[in-house]
CSV table of C-alpha atoms in Angstrom, one decimal:
chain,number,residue,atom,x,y,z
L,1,UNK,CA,-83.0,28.6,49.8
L,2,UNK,CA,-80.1,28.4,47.5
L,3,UNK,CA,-76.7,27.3,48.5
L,4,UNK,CA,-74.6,30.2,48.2
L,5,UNK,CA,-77.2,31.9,50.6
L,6,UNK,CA,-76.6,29.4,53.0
L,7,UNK,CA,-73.2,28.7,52.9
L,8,UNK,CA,-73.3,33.2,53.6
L,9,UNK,CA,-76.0,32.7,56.3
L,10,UNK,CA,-74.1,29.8,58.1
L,11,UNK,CA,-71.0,32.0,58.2
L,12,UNK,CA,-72.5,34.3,59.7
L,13,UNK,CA,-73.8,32.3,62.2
L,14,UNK,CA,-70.5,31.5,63.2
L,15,UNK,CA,-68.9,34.8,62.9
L,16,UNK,CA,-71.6,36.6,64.2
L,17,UNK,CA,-71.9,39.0,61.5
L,18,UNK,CA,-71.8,39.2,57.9
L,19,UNK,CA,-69.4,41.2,56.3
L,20,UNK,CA,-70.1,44.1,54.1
L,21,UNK,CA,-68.5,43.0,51.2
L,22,UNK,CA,-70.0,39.6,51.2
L,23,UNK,CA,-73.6,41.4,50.8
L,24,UNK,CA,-73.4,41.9,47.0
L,25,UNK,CA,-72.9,38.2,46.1
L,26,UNK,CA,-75.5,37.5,48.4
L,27,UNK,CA,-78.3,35.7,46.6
L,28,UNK,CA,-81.9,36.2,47.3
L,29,UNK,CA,-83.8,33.0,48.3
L,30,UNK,CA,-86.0,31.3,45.6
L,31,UNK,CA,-89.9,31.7,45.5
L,32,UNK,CA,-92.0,29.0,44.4
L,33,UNK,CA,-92.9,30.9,41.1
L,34,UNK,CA,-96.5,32.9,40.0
L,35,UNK,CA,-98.7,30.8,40.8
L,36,UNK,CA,-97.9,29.0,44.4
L,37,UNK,CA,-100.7,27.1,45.6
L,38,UNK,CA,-99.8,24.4,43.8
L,39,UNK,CA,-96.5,23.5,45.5
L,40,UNK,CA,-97.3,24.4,48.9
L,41,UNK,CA,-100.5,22.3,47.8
L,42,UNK,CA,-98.5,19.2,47.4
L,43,UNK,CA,-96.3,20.1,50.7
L,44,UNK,CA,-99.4,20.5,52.7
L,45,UNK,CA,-101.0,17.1,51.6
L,46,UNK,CA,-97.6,15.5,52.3
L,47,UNK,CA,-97.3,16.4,55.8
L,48,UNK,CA,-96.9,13.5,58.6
L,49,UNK,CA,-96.9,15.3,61.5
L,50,UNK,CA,-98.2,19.2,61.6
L,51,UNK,CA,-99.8,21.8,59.8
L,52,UNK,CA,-99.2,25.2,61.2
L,53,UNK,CA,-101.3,28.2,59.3
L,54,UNK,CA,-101.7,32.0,59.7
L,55,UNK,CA,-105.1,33.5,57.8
L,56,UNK,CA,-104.9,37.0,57.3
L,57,UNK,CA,-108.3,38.5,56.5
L,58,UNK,CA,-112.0,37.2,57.2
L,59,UNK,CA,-112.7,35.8,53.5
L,60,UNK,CA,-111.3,33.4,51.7
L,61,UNK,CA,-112.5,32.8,47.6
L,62,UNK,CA,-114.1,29.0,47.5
L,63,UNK,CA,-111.9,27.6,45.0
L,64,UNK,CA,-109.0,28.2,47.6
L,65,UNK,CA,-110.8,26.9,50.5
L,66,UNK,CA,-111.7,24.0,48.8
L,67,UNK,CA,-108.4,23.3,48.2
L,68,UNK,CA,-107.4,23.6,51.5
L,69,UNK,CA,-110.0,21.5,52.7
L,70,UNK,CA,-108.7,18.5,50.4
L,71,UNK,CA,-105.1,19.0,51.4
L,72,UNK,CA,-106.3,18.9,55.4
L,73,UNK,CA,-108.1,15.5,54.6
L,74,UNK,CA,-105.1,14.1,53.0
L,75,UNK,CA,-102.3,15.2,55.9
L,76,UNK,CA,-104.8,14.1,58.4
L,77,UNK,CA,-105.0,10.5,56.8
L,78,UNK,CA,-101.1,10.5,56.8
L,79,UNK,CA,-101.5,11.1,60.8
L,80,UNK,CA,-100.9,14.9,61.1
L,81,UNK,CA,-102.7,17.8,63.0
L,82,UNK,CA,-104.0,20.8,61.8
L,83,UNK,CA,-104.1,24.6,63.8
L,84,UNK,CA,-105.2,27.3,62.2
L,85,UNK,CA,-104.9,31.4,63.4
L,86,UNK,CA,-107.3,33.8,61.8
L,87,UNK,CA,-108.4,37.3,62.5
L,88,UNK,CA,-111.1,37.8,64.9
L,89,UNK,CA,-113.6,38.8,62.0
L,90,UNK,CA,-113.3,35.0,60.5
L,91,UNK,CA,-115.6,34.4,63.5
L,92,UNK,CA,-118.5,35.7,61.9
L,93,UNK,CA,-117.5,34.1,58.4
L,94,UNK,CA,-119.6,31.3,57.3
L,95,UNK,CA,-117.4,30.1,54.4
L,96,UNK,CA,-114.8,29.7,56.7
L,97,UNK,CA,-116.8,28.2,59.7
L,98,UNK,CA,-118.3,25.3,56.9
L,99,UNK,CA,-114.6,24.5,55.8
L,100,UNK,CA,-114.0,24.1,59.1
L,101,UNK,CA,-116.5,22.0,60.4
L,102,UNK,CA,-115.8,19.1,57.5
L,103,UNK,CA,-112.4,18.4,59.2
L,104,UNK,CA,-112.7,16.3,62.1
L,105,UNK,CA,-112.2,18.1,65.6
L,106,UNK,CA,-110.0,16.2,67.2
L,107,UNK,CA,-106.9,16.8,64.5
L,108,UNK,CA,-108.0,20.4,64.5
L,109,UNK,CA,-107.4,23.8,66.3
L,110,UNK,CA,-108.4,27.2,65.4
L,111,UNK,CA,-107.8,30.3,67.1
L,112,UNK,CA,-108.6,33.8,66.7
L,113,UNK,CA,-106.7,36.7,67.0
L,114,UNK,CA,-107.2,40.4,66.9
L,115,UNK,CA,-103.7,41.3,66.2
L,116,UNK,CA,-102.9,41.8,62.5
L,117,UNK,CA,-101.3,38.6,60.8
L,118,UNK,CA,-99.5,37.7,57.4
L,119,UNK,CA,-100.0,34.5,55.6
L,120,UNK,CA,-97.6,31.7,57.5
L,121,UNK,CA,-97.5,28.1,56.7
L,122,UNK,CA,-95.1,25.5,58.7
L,123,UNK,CA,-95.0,21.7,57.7
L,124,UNK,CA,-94.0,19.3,59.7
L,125,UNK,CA,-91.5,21.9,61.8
L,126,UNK,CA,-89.3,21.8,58.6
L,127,UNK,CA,-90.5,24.0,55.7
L,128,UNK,CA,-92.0,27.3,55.8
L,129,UNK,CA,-93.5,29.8,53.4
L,130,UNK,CA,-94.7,33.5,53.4
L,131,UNK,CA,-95.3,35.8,51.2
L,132,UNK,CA,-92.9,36.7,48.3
L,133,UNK,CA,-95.1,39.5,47.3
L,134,UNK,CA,-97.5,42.3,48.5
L,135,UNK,CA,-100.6,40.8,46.8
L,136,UNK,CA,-99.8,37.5,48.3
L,137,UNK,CA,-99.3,35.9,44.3
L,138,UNK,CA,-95.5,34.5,45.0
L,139,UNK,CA,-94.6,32.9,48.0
L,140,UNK,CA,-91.2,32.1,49.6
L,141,UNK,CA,-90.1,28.4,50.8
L,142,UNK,CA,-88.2,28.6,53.8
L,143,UNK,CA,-86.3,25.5,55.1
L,144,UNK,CA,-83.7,25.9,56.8
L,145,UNK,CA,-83.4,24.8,60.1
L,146,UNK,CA,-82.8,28.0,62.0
L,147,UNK,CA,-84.8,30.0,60.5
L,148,UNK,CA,-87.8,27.5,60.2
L,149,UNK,CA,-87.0,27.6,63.9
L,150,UNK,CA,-87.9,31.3,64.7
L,151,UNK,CA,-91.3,31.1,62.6
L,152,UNK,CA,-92.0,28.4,65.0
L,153,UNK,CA,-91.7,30.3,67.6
L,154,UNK,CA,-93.2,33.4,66.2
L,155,UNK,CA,-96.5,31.3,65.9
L,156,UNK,CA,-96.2,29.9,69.1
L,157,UNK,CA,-96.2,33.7,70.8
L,158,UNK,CA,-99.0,34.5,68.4
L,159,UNK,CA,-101.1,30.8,69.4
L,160,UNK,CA,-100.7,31.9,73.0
L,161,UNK,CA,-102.3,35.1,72.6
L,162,UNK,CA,-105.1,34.3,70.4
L,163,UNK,CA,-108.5,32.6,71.7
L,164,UNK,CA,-109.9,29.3,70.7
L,165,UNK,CA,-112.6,29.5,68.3
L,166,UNK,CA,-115.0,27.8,70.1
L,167,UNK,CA,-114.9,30.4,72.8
L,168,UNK,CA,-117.4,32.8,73.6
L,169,UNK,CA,-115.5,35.7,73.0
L,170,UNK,CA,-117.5,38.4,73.2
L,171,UNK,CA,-117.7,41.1,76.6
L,172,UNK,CA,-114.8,43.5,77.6
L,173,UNK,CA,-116.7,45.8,79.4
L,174,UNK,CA,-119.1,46.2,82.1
L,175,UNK,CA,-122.5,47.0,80.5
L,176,UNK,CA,-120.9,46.9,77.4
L,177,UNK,CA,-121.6,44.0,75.1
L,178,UNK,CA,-119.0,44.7,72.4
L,179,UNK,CA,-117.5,41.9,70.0
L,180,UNK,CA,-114.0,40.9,69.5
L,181,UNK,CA,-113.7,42.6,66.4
L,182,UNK,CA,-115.4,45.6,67.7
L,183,UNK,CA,-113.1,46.2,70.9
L,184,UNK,CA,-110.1,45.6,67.9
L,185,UNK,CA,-111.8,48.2,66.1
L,186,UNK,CA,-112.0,50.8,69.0
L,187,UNK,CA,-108.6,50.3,70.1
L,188,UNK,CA,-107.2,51.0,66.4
L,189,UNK,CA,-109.2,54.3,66.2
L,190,UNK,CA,-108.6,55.0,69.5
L,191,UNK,CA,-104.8,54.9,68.4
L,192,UNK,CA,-105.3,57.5,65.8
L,193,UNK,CA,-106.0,55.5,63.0
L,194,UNK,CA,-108.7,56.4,59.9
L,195,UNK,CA,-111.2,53.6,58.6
L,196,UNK,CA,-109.2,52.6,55.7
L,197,UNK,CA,-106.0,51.7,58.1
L,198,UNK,CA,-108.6,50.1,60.5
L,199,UNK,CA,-109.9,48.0,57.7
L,200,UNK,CA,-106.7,46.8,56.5
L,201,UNK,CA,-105.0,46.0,59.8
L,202,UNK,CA,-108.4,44.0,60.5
L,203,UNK,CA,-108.5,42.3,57.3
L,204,UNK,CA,-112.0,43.4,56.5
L,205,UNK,CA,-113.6,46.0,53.8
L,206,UNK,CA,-114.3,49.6,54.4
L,207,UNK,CA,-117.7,49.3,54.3
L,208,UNK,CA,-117.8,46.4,56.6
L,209,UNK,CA,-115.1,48.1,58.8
L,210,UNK,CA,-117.9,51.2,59.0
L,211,UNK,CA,-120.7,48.9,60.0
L,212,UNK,CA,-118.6,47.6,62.9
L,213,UNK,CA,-118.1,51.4,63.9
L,214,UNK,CA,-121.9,52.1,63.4
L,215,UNK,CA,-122.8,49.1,65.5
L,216,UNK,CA,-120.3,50.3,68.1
L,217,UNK,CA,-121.6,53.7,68.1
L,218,UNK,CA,-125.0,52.4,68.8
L,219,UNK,CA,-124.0,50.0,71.1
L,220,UNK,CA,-122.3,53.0,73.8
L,221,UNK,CA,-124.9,55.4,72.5
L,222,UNK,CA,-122.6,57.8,70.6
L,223,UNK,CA,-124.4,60.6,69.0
L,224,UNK,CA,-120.8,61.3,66.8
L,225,UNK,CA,-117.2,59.7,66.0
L,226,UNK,CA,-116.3,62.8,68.6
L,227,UNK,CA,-118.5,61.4,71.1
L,228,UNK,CA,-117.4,58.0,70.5
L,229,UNK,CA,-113.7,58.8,71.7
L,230,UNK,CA,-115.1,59.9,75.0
L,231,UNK,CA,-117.2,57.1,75.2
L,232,UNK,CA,-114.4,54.6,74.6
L,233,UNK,CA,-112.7,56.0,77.1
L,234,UNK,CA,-114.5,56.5,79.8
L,235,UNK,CA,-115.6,52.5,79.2
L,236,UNK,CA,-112.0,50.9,78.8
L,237,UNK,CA,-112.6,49.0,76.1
L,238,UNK,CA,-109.5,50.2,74.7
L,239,UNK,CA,-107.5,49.6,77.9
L,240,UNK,CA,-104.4,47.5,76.8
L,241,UNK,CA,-104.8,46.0,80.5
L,242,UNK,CA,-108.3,45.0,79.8
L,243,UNK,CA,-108.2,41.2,78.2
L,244,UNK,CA,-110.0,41.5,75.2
L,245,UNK,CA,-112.0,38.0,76.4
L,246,UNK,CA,-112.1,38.3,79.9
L,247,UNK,CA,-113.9,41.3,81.5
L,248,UNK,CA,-111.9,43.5,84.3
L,249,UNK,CA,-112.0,42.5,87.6
């Protein structure tokens, strides 16, 4: 971040607001230009300590997993650890499951989680970056401290919740042996939503979205979507109450 925008976000830190007219000559933060990979590359490879990552999505192309692969070689040789959150469906990704398994276990942690997640990247508690841009193409660097300090503890909230990888997470019903990503998937349309919104949330295509649904359908013996509804309901997979790795008591 630039100087003027911290010497403005600082101020307001201590006044405990920011005034109106100081919002016009307010700067916004840098991005690290079109093409990012290549400087949070270089951070990522440099780190000492920690490597913090948040995966949106099921699929990543080779090239980039490749890369990320190298870089968590060279950060563990320099003595850091590595976690990693994904979505639920990067269970059941094999391109993702073979990255995974070249990095030694013991400086790595992956968990899964259902909830929908945007790209997040922490180094060494210092430097952050997210996205800069819908499509993912830009990315912001974040560094300082206090704000470095929140997406710390916005991962932390999200770590808690998700389940290790290596977990069986599969049951969330009596009689009902429904995946992870299909009890995410019933809760969503439960909610209202249509495939397409169900898809994105999940990080997963349409048609793959559908094929969850079919399976589901099958699964609880639904004749229709209609019948589905009734059928989710009556099971509780959608409960909020119910963990979505534990079954109810």
């Amino acid at each position: 971040m630039c100087d003027p925008a911290l010497r403005l976000y600082e101020k307001a830190l201590h006044a405990g607001r920011i005034a109106r007219t100081d919002l016009t000559d307010a700067p916004l933060p840098s991005r690290t230009g079109l093409a990012p990979s290549r400087p949070i590359n270089e951070a990522t490879a440099t780190a000492r300590d920690e490597v913090l990552t948040a995966q949106p999505g099921s699929d990543r192309p080779a090239g980039k997993l490749q890369e990320a692969l190298a870089n968590a070689h060279t950060a563990i040789r320099r003595g850091a650890r590595i976690r990693h959150i994904y979505q639920h469906p990067a269970r059941y990704s094999g391109s993702i499951r073979d990255c995974l398994s070249q990095v030694p276990a013991q400086h790595l942690q992956v968990r899964t989680t259902e909830l929908t997640v945007e790209r997040l990247i922490i180094i060494d508690r210092s430097v952050a970056y997210i996205p800069a841009s819908a499509d993912r193409s830009t990315a912001l660097r974040i560094s300082h401290p206090a704000l470095v300090s929140h997406l710390i503890q916005v991962y932390e909230v999200l770590w808690a919740q998700a389940v290790p990888l290596a977990e069986n997470h599969q049951a969330t019903a009596p009689n009902a042996p429904v995946t992870a990503v299909q009890h995410s998937i019933a809760r969503l349309l439960a909610e209202g939503h249509v495939d397409d919104v169900v898809a994105r949330k999940m990080g997963i295509s349409v048609r793959t979205c559908r094929s969850h649904i079919a399976r589901l359908m099958q699964t609880l013996g639904a004749t229709s979507r209609t019948h589905l509804g009734t059928l989710l309901a009556r099971s509780g997979i959608t409960s909020t109450s119910t963990s979505p790795h534990e079954p109810p008591a």
